Coordinates of C-alpha atoms in Angstrom, one line a residue:
X17 CA 19.3 12.4 -24.8
X18 CA 18.5 12.8 -28.5
X19 CA 15.7 14.4 -30.5
X20 CA 12.5 14.4 -28.4
X21 CA 10.4 13.8 -31.5
X22 CA 12.2 10.5 -32.1
X23 CA 11.5 9.0 -28.6
X24 CA 8.8 6.4 -28.8
X25 CA 8.0 6.3 -25.1
X26 CA 7.2 3.1 -23.2
X27 CA 4.8 1.5 -20.8
X28 CA 6.0 1.4 -17.2
X29 CA 4.6 -2.0 -16.3
X30 CA 5.8 -1.8 -12.7
X31 CA 3.8 1.3 -11.8
X32 CA 1.1 1.0 -14.4
X33 CA 1.4 4.2 -16.4
X34 CA 2.7 5.4 -19.8
X35 CA 6.1 7.2 -19.9
X36 CA 6.4 9.5 -22.9
X37 CA 10.2 9.9 -22.3
X38 CA 9.7 13.5 -23.4
X39 CA 11.4 14.6 -20.3
X40 CA 14.8 12.8 -20.5
X41 CA 18.2 13.0 -19.0
X42 CA 19.3 16.2 -20.8
X43 CA 16.0 17.9 -20.0
X44 CA 16.2 17.0 -16.3
X45 CA 19.8 18.5 -16.2
X46 CA 18.6 21.6 -18.0
X47 CA 15.6 21.9 -15.7
X48 CA 17.8 21.7 -12.6
X49 CA 20.1 24.4 -14.0
X50 CA 17.1 26.6 -14.7
X51 CA 15.8 26.1 -11.1
X52 CA 19.2 26.7 -9.6
X53 CA 19.0 23.2 -8.1
X54 CA 21.8 20.6 -7.8
X55 CA 21.0 17.5 -9.9
X56 CA 21.1 14.1 -8.3
X57 CA 21.1 11.1 -10.8
X58 CA 20.0 7.6 -9.8
X59 CA 21.6 4.9 -11.9
X60 CA 20.2 1.4 -12.5
X61 CA 22.6 -1.0 -10.8
X62 CA 21.3 -4.0 -12.6
X63 CA 18.5 -4.8 -10.1
X64 CA 14.8 -4.5 -10.5
X65 CA 11.8 -5.7 -8.5
X66 CA 11.9 -9.2 -10.1
X67 CA 15.0 -9.2 -12.3
X68 CA 18.8 -9.4 -11.6
X69 CA 21.7 -8.8 -13.9
X70 CA 24.5 -11.4 -13.1
X71 CA 27.6 -9.8 -11.7
X72 CA 29.7 -11.0 -14.7
X73 CA 27.3 -9.1 -17.0
X74 CA 27.3 -5.7 -15.2
X75 CA 29.8 -4.1 -17.6
X76 CA 27.3 -2.3 -19.9
X77 CA 25.3 -1.1 -16.9
X78 CA 28.5 0.3 -15.2
X79 CA 29.5 2.0 -18.5
X80 CA 26.0 3.5 -18.8
X81 CA 26.6 5.2 -15.4
X82 CA 30.0 6.4 -16.4
X83 CA 28.6 7.7 -19.7
X84 CA 25.9 9.6 -17.8
X85 CA 28.5 11.4 -15.7
X86 CA 30.6 12.2 -18.8
X87 CA 27.5 13.6 -20.6
X88 CA 26.8 15.9 -17.7
X89 CA 30.3 16.9 -16.8
X90 CA 32.7 16.0 -19.6
X91 CA 34.5 18.5 -21.8
X92 CA 32.7 19.4 -25.0
X93 CA 35.5 17.6 -26.9
X94 CA 34.8 14.3 -25.1
X95 CA 32.5 11.7 -26.8
X96 CA 29.5 12.1 -24.4
X97 CA 30.3 15.8 -23.9
X98 CA 30.1 16.4 -27.6
X99 CA 26.6 14.9 -27.6
X100 CA 25.6 17.3 -24.9
X101 CA 27.1 20.2 -26.9
X102 CA 25.2 19.1 -30.0
X103 CA 22.0 19.1 -27.9
X104 CA 22.6 22.8 -27.1
X105 CA 24.6 22.9 -23.9
X106 CA 28.4 23.1 -24.5
X107 CA 29.2 23.9 -20.9
X108 CA 29.2 21.1 -18.3
X109 CA 26.1 20.8 -16.1
X110 CA 28.1 20.2 -12.9
X111 CA 26.6 16.9 -11.7
X112 CA 27.8 16.1 -8.1
X113 CA 25.7 13.3 -6.8
X114 CA 25.1 9.7 -8.1
X115 CA 22.8 7.3 -6.3
X116 CA 23.5 3.7 -7.0
X117 CA 20.1 1.9 -7.4
X118 CA 16.8 2.7 -5.8
X119 CA 15.2 0.7 -3.0
X120 CA 17.3 -2.3 -3.9
X121 CA 18.3 -4.8 -1.1
X122 CA 15.3 -3.6 1.0
X123 CA 12.0 -5.1 2.1
X124 CA 13.1 -8.6 2.7
X125 CA 14.4 -9.3 -0.8
X126 CA 11.8 -7.3 -2.8
X127 CA 14.1 -5.8 -5.3
X128 CA 16.9 -8.2 -4.5
X129 CA 18.6 -9.1 -1.3
X130 CA 21.0 -6.8 0.7
X131 CA 23.9 -9.1 -0.2
X132 CA 23.1 -8.9 -3.9
X133 CA 22.8 -5.1 -3.7
X134 CA 26.1 -4.8 -1.7
X135 CA 28.0 -6.8 -4.4
X136 CA 26.7 -4.5 -7.2
X137 CA 27.1 -1.3 -5.1
X138 CA 30.8 -2.0 -4.7
X139 CA 31.3 -2.6 -8.4
X140 CA 29.6 0.7 -9.3
X141 CA 31.2 2.7 -6.6
X142 CA 34.7 1.5 -7.4
X143 CA 34.2 2.3 -11.1
X144 CA 32.8 5.7 -10.4
X145 CA 35.4 6.7 -7.9
X146 CA 38.2 5.5 -10.1
X147 CA 37.2 7.7 -12.9
X148 CA 35.4 10.5 -11.2
X149 CA 36.6 10.8 -7.6
X150 CA 34.9 14.2 -7.1
X151 CA 31.4 12.5 -7.5
X152 CA 29.6 11.9 -4.2
X153 CA 28.0 8.4 -4.3
X154 CA 24.8 7.5 -2.4
X155 CA 23.9 4.0 -1.2
X156 CA 20.2 3.3 -1.4
X157 CA 20.4 1.2 1.9
X158 CA 23.1 0.8 4.6
X159 CA 25.7 -1.7 3.3
X160 CA 28.8 -3.3 4.8
X161 CA 31.0 -1.2 2.6
X162 CA 32.3 2.4 2.4
X163 CA 29.5 4.9 2.1
X164 CA 29.5 8.7 1.8
X165 CA 25.7 9.2 1.9
X166 CA 22.8 6.7 2.5
X167 CA 19.2 7.2 1.3
X168 CA 16.4 6.7 3.7
X169 CA 12.7 6.5 2.6
X170 CA 9.7 7.0 4.9
X171 CA 6.0 6.6 4.0
X172 CA 3.9 6.4 7.1
X173 CA 1.2 7.8 9.4
X174 CA 1.1 11.3 11.0
X175 CA 1.7 9.6 14.3
X176 CA 4.8 7.9 13.0
X177 CA 6.3 11.2 11.8
X178 CA 5.5 12.9 15.1
X179 CA 7.0 10.0 17.1
X180 CA 10.2 10.2 15.0
X181 CA 11.0 13.8 15.3
X182 CA 14.2 12.7 17.1
X183 CA 15.0 9.9 14.8
X184 CA 18.5 11.0 14.0
X185 CA 19.4 12.6 17.4
X186 CA 21.6 9.7 18.4
X187 CA 22.9 8.8 15.0
X188 CA 26.7 8.1 14.8
X189 CA 28.4 11.2 13.6
X190 CA 31.3 9.1 12.2
X191 CA 29.0 7.2 9.8
X192 CA 27.7 8.2 6.4
X193 CA 25.7 11.3 5.8
X194 CA 22.0 10.8 5.3
X195 CA 19.7 11.8 2.5
X196 CA 16.0 11.3 3.2
X197 CA 15.2 10.8 -0.4
X198 CA 11.5 10.0 -0.1
X199 CA 9.1 10.9 2.7
X200 CA 5.4 11.7 3.0
X201 CA 2.5 11.1 5.3
X202 CA 0.4 8.5 3.3
X203 CA -2.2 7.7 5.9
X204 CA -5.1 9.9 7.1
X205 CA -3.9 12.5 4.6
X206 CA -6.9 12.8 2.3
X207 CA -5.5 14.0 -1.0
X208 CA -3.0 16.1 0.9
X209 CA -4.2 17.7 4.1
X210 CA -3.1 19.9 6.9
X211 CA -2.7 17.0 9.3
X212 CA -0.1 15.5 7.0
X213 CA 1.7 18.8 6.4
X214 CA 2.1 19.5 10.1
X215 CA 3.4 16.0 10.9
X216 CA 5.9 16.3 8.0
X217 CA 6.9 19.8 9.3
X218 CA 7.5 18.3 12.7
X219 CA 9.7 15.6 11.2
X220 CA 11.6 18.2 9.1
X221 CA 12.4 20.2 12.3
X222 CA 14.2 17.0 13.5
X223 CA 16.1 16.8 10.2
X224 CA 17.1 20.5 10.5
X225 CA 18.3 20.0 14.0
X226 CA 20.5 17.1 12.8
X227 CA 21.6 18.9 9.6
X228 CA 25.2 18.2 10.4
X229 CA 24.5 14.6 9.3
X230 CA 21.2 14.9 7.3
X231 CA 22.4 16.6 4.2
X232 CA 19.3 16.5 2.0
X233 CA 15.6 15.6 2.0
X234 CA 13.0 15.4 -0.8
X235 CA 9.3 14.9 -0.6
X236 CA 7.7 12.3 -2.9
X237 CA 6.0 12.4 -5.3
X238 CA 6.0 15.9 -6.8
X239 CA 3.3 16.0 -9.5
X240 CA -0.1 14.4 -10.1
X241 CA -3.0 14.9 -12.5
X242 CA -6.1 15.2 -10.4
X243 CA -7.9 12.7 -12.6
X244 CA -5.1 10.1 -12.9
X245 CA -3.7 9.4 -9.5
X246 CA -1.3 6.4 -9.2
X247 CA -0.1 7.5 -5.8
X248 CA -1.5 9.6 -3.0
X249 CA -0.8 12.2 -1.9
X250 CA 1.4 14.4 -4.1
X251 CA 2.8 17.8 -3.5
X252 CA 1.5 19.6 -6.6
X253 CA -1.8 18.8 -8.3
X254 CA -2.7 19.9 -11.9
X255 CA -5.5 19.6 -14.4
X256 CA -6.2 21.1 -17.8
X257 CA -6.6 24.6 -16.4
X258 CA -4.4 25.1 -13.3
X259 CA -1.9 23.7 -10.9
X260 CA -2.1 24.1 -7.1
X261 CA -0.1 23.1 -4.1
X262 CA -1.2 20.9 -1.2
X263 CA -0.5 22.0 2.4
X264 CA 2.6 19.8 2.3
X265 CA 3.9 21.8 -0.7
X266 CA 3.3 25.1 1.1
X267 CA 4.9 23.8 4.2
X268 CA 8.1 23.0 2.3
X269 CA 8.1 26.5 0.7
X270 CA 8.2 27.9 4.2
X271 CA 11.3 26.0 5.0
X272 CA 12.9 26.9 1.7
X273 CA 12.3 30.6 2.1
X274 CA 13.8 30.8 5.6
X275 CA 17.0 28.9 5.3
X276 CA 19.6 29.6 7.9
X277 CA 23.2 28.6 8.7
X278 CA 23.7 27.7 12.3
X279 CA 21.4 25.5 14.4
X280 CA 20.6 26.8 17.9
X281 CA 19.6 24.8 20.9
X282 CA 15.9 24.9 21.9
X283 CA 14.2 24.0 25.1
X284 CA 10.5 23.2 24.6
X285 CA 7.9 24.2 27.2
X286 CA 6.6 21.5 29.5
X287 CA 3.1 21.1 28.2
X288 CA 0.6 18.9 30.0
X289 CA 0.5 15.3 28.8
X290 CA -2.9 13.8 29.6
X291 CA -3.3 10.2 30.7
X292 CA -4.8 7.8 28.2
X293 CA -8.2 6.5 29.1
X294 CA -10.8 4.0 27.9
X295 CA -11.7 0.4 27.9
X296 CA -10.2 -2.8 26.6
X297 CA -10.2 -4.9 23.4
X298 CA -9.0 -8.1 21.9
X299 CA -7.7 -8.8 18.5
X300 CA -5.7 -10.8 16.0
X301 CA -3.6 -10.1 12.8
X302 CA -3.8 -12.7 10.1
X303 CA -4.5 -15.2 12.8
X304 CA -7.3 -17.2 14.4
X305 CA -7.2 -16.8 18.1
X306 CA -9.4 -17.1 21.2
X307 CA -9.7 -15.6 24.6
X308 CA -11.2 -16.5 28.0
X309 CA -11.1 -15.7 31.8
X310 CA -11.0 -12.0 31.1
X311 CA -11.1 -9.8 34.2
X312 CA -10.7 -6.0 34.7
X313 CA -10.0 -4.6 38.2
X314 CA -10.2 -0.9 39.1
X315 CA -8.5 -0.8 42.4
X316 CA -10.0 -3.7 44.5
X317 CA -13.2 -3.6 42.5
X318 CA -13.9 -6.1 39.7
X319 CA -15.3 -4.0 36.9
X320 CA -15.7 -6.9 34.5
X321 CA -15.4 -10.7 34.6
X322 CA -16.1 -12.7 31.5
X323 CA -18.6 -15.6 31.4
X324 CA -19.0 -16.4 27.8
X325 CA -20.7 -19.8 28.4
X326 CA -23.5 -18.1 30.4
X327 CA -23.8 -14.7 28.8
X328 CA -22.2 -15.0 25.4
X329 CA -20.5 -11.9 24.0
X330 CA -22.6 -9.4 25.9
X331 CA -20.9 -6.0 26.0
X332 CA -18.4 -6.8 23.2
X333 CA -18.6 -4.9 19.9
X334 CA -16.7 -6.5 17.0
X335 CA -15.1 -3.9 14.8
X336 CA -13.7 -6.3 12.2
X337 CA -13.3 -10.1 11.8
X338 CA -15.5 -13.1 12.7
X339 CA -16.1 -13.2 16.4
X340 CA -18.2 -15.9 18.2
X341 CA -18.4 -17.8 21.5
X342 CA -17.0 -21.4 21.1
X343 CA -16.7 -23.7 24.1
X344 CA -16.7 -21.0 26.6
X345 CA -14.1 -18.8 24.8
X346 CA -14.4 -15.8 22.6
X347 CA -13.0 -16.7 19.2
X348 CA -11.8 -14.7 16.2
X349 CA -11.8 -17.1 13.2
X350 CA -11.3 -14.9 10.2
X351 CA -7.8 -14.2 8.6
X352 CA -7.0 -10.5 7.9
X353 CA -5.4 -7.5 9.4
X354 CA -6.6 -5.7 12.6
X355 CA -9.5 -8.1 13.5
X356 CA -10.5 -6.5 16.8
X357 CA -13.4 -6.3 19.2
X358 CA -14.0 -3.7 22.0
X359 CA -15.6 -4.0 25.4
X360 CA -18.2 -1.3 26.0
X361 CA -18.3 -0.8 29.7
X362 CA -19.4 2.5 31.3
X363 CA -17.0 2.0 34.3
X364 CA -14.0 2.0 31.9
X365 CA -15.0 4.9 29.7
X366 CA -12.9 7.5 31.7
X367 CA -10.7 5.0 33.5
X368 CA -6.9 5.3 33.2
X369 CA -5.7 3.1 36.0
X370 CA -6.9 -0.6 36.0
X371 CA -5.5 -4.1 35.6
X372 CA -6.6 -6.5 32.9
X373 CA -5.9 -10.3 33.0
X374 CA -6.9 -13.0 30.6
X375 CA -5.9 -16.2 28.9
X376 CA -5.3 -16.2 25.1
X377 CA -4.1 -18.7 22.5
X378 CA -3.8 -18.9 18.7
X379 CA -5.4 -21.7 16.6
X380 CA -4.0 -21.0 13.2
X381 CA -2.4 -18.2 11.1
X382 CA 0.8 -16.2 10.8
X383 CA 1.1 -14.3 14.1
X384 CA 0.0 -14.1 17.7
X385 CA -2.7 -12.0 19.4
X386 CA -3.5 -8.5 20.4
X387 CA -4.7 -7.1 23.7
X388 CA -6.0 -3.5 23.8
X389 CA -6.2 -1.0 26.7
X390 CA -7.1 2.6 26.8
X391 CA -9.3 2.0 23.8
X392 CA -12.4 4.3 23.6
X393 CA -12.8 3.4 19.9
X394 CA -11.2 1.6 17.0
X395 CA -8.9 4.6 16.1
X396 CA -7.6 5.4 19.6
X397 CA -6.0 2.7 21.7
X398 CA -2.8 1.1 23.0
X399 CA -2.3 -2.5 22.1
X400 CA 0.2 -5.2 23.1
X401 CA 1.0 -7.1 20.0
X402 CA 2.2 -10.5 21.3
X403 CA 3.9 -12.6 18.6
X404 CA 3.6 -10.0 15.9
X405 CA 5.6 -9.3 12.8
X406 CA 5.5 -12.9 11.5
X407 CA 5.5 -14.3 15.1
X408 CA 8.9 -12.9 15.9
X409 CA 8.4 -10.0 18.3
X410 CA 6.3 -8.6 21.2
X411 CA 5.8 -4.9 21.0
X412 CA 3.5 -2.1 22.2
X413 CA 1.9 0.5 19.9
X414 CA -0.2 3.5 20.5
X415 CA -2.8 4.7 18.0
X416 CA -4.1 8.3 18.1
X417 CA -6.8 9.2 15.6
X418 CA -5.9 6.1 13.6
X419 CA -2.2 7.0 13.4
X420 CA -0.2 4.1 15.0
X421 CA 3.3 4.4 16.3
X422 CA 5.7 2.4 18.5
X423 CA 5.4 2.7 22.3
X424 CA 8.9 1.9 23.6
X425 CA 10.9 -0.9 22.1
X426 CA 9.9 -4.3 20.9
X427 CA 11.5 -7.5 22.1
X428 CA 12.1 -10.8 20.4
X429 CA 9.4 -13.4 21.2
X430 CA 6.9 -15.8 19.6
X431 CA 3.8 -17.8 20.7
X432 CA 3.1 -21.5 20.3
X433 CA 0.0 -22.6 18.4
X434 CA -2.7 -24.0 20.7
X435 CA -1.0 -23.1 24.0
X436 CA -2.9 -20.9 26.5
X437 CA -0.9 -17.9 27.7
X438 CA -1.6 -15.8 30.8
X439 CA -1.7 -12.1 30.0
X440 CA -1.6 -9.3 32.5
X441 CA -1.5 -5.6 31.8
X442 CA -1.2 -3.1 34.7
X443 CA -2.3 0.5 33.8
X444 CA -1.2 2.8 36.6
X445 CA 0.0 6.4 36.9
X446 CA 0.5 6.8 33.1
X447 CA 2.5 3.6 32.8
X448 CA 1.9 0.2 31.4
X449 CA 3.5 -3.0 32.7
X450 CA 2.9 -6.1 30.6
X451 CA 3.4 -9.6 31.8
X452 CA 3.3 -12.8 29.8
X453 CA 3.0 -16.0 31.9
X454 CA 4.1 -13.9 34.9
X455 CA 7.2 -12.5 33.3
X456 CA 7.5 -8.7 32.9
X457 CA 8.0 -8.0 29.2
X458 CA 7.3 -4.2 28.8
X459 CA 7.3 -1.3 31.2
X460 CA 6.3 1.8 29.2
X461 CA 4.8 5.3 29.6
X462 CA 1.4 5.5 28.0
X463 CA 0.4 9.1 27.7
X464 CA -0.9 11.1 24.8
X465 CA 2.3 13.1 24.0
X466 CA 1.7 16.8 23.1
X467 CA 2.2 17.3 19.3
X468 CA 4.4 20.4 19.7
X469 CA 7.9 20.8 18.6
X470 CA 10.4 23.6 17.5
X471 CA 13.8 24.3 16.1
X472 CA 15.8 27.4 15.8
X473 CA 18.7 28.6 13.6
X474 CA 20.7 31.8 12.9
X475 CA 21.5 33.5 9.6
X476 CA 25.1 34.1 10.2
X477 CA 25.5 37.1 7.8
X478 CA 22.7 39.1 9.4
X479 CA 22.3 37.6 12.9
X480 CA 18.6 37.0 12.2
X481 CA 17.0 34.2 14.2
X482 CA 14.6 31.8 12.5
X483 CA 12.3 30.0 14.9
X484 CA 10.1 27.2 13.5
X485 CA 7.3 25.9 15.7
X486 CA 4.8 23.2 14.9
X487 CA 1.6 22.9 17.0
X488 CA -0.4 19.9 15.8
X489 CA -2.9 20.1 18.7
X490 CA -6.4 21.3 18.6
X491 CA -5.7 24.2 21.0
X492 CA -3.4 27.2 20.8
X493 CA -0.2 27.2 22.9
X494 CA 0.9 30.4 24.6
X495 CA 4.5 30.3 25.8
X496 CA 7.5 32.5 26.5
X497 CA 10.1 32.8 23.8
X498 CA 13.4 33.2 25.7
X499 CA 16.3 34.3 23.5
X500 CA 19.1 33.6 25.9
X501 CA 22.4 35.1 24.9
X502 CA 21.0 37.6 22.5
X503 CA 22.4 41.1 23.3
X504 CA 19.6 43.1 21.6
X505 CA 16.6 42.3 19.4
X506 CA 14.5 44.4 17.2
X507 CA 11.0 45.0 18.7
X508 CA 9.4 44.3 15.3
X509 CA 9.7 40.8 13.9
X510 CA 7.6 38.9 11.3
X511 CA 5.8 35.6 11.1
X512 CA 4.8 33.1 8.4
X513 CA 1.9 30.9 9.5
X514 CA 0.2 27.9 7.9
X515 CA -3.0 26.9 9.6
X516 CA -6.6 25.9 8.9
X517 CA -10.0 25.4 10.5
X518 CA -9.5 21.6 10.6
X519 CA -6.7 19.1 10.3
X520 CA -8.5 17.5 7.4
X521 CA -8.5 20.8 5.3
X522 CA -6.9 20.2 1.9
X523 CA -7.1 22.9 -0.7
X524 CA -7.1 26.7 -0.2
X525 CA -4.5 26.8 2.5
X526 CA -1.5 29.0 2.1
X527 CA 1.0 30.6 4.5
X528 CA 0.0 34.0 5.8
X529 CA 2.6 36.7 6.5
X530 CA 2.4 39.3 9.2
X531 CA 4.3 41.5 11.7
X532 CA 5.1 40.5 15.2
X533 CA 5.2 43.4 17.6
X534 CA 6.7 43.6 21.1
X535 CA 9.6 41.3 20.4
X536 CA 12.3 41.4 23.2
X537 CA 14.9 38.9 24.5
X538 CA 12.0 37.4 26.4
X539 CA 8.4 37.8 25.1
X540 CA 5.1 35.9 25.1
X541 CA 3.7 34.4 21.9
X542 CA 0.6 32.4 21.1
X543 CA 1.1 29.6 18.5
X544 CA -2.3 28.9 16.9
X545 CA -3.9 25.5 17.0
X546 CA -3.1 23.3 14.0
X547 CA -0.3 25.5 12.8
X548 CA 3.2 25.7 11.5
X549 CA 4.7 29.0 12.4
X550 CA 8.0 30.6 11.4
X551 CA 9.2 33.6 13.4
X552 CA 11.9 35.9 11.9
X553 CA 13.6 37.9 14.6
X554 CA 16.2 40.5 13.8
X555 CA 19.0 41.8 16.0
X556 CA 18.7 45.5 17.0
X557 CA 20.8 47.9 15.0

């Protein structure tokens, strides 16, 4: 908080970059004030990735947090407030939010255990509330203690964000408020592409729909030098000459420019949901496994029956791993993630309804085995992960264009080393029924869900309706916009559209503005392929 010229800077060993410390606590508070933004300060609660301050030695850390609050909010006559005034800002900054720690007590003990974080969270929260009851405290993970706000972080695939549009729909309204403090599509995103921006926009519509409990959200990270990336992607890229926004940045500006007050109910159109098709595959994850007696039936016809002893691995195409025929079984003997092989069989290329049976066992490693159906290639498939997640669970997952997300709910389960298991998967009428040793484990719908969602809200002061629609599909969607309950609507509206020629487009994309003619309480509108559209509809005067 002192003279910038006197700050030596330091090496951030955890993340591998130099911090000049030129932008310090005071500068951040000033920056927020200049932007008209509410500052949110995260205090170190005595926990790091590999270090832990004993509870009895937390006093200086707690005092540091209290000093930070006094510096931001204290009177100019207070000790810390006088330092703020000496640094050029006599008036308080108005700090309202303090987060206690960052990603502590998460990830199975990386950054300390949940129990260790809970102990320290209580100490900090009690001290802050005792002296500054007006400060809203934020827990960095759900703890068995009083919480006002909890911080959730999400870095995942486009498919995950699309699948979790309704993540908070059933959240307990009597629990803490939620701050999605870090989120971004970090897979199949290039250096920040349209595919990522649309998936994030879809997820944000779910946050807006649940804004009674989701109070804030912030994309991460914000800035990156194009020649010194430590994380990918980032919202704003800069070099020696210019700064430019990724599609994710422009998507967020669209939300920011069209804020509303009251969320309105939305019924989405019933878009066709095509059946998944394609052949089968086998796999393992950090495990050595083998398979035999594989049979695929389409109706009463046997489309494939394995005979590895006589024909070897004919028809199978390994994608990754070490696959070979050993003692009449097809074995994967290399450790590593996603070691899969696919069966190329013309009869299965367009098939959606079939039954696959086989025997499988593990020989060594950390987990169980994988059986793939509806798998035309290595990026599009549904697999049954048997004994996954450290050999603790059975679950189904669907991958679309390489973006993998859960299909239904997992169940507790493990596999025994060396034991042969009977596996049966029935694919019929868009459903999958999975049996292990004759016991039904999963019964799930397996269709490629339309990537199309929407939310609506009203600006209370003007009656204007803000309709946000995300179409992540490769085809436009024409549907009726039915504004039920609206007495009168101006025939001229406006739109704001972010789209591109391809989902992988990165630079050069910005929202386009335009008029919308022919608006009425019920009108037809075409939402372009690969687009995020915001319609602004005004009541008639």
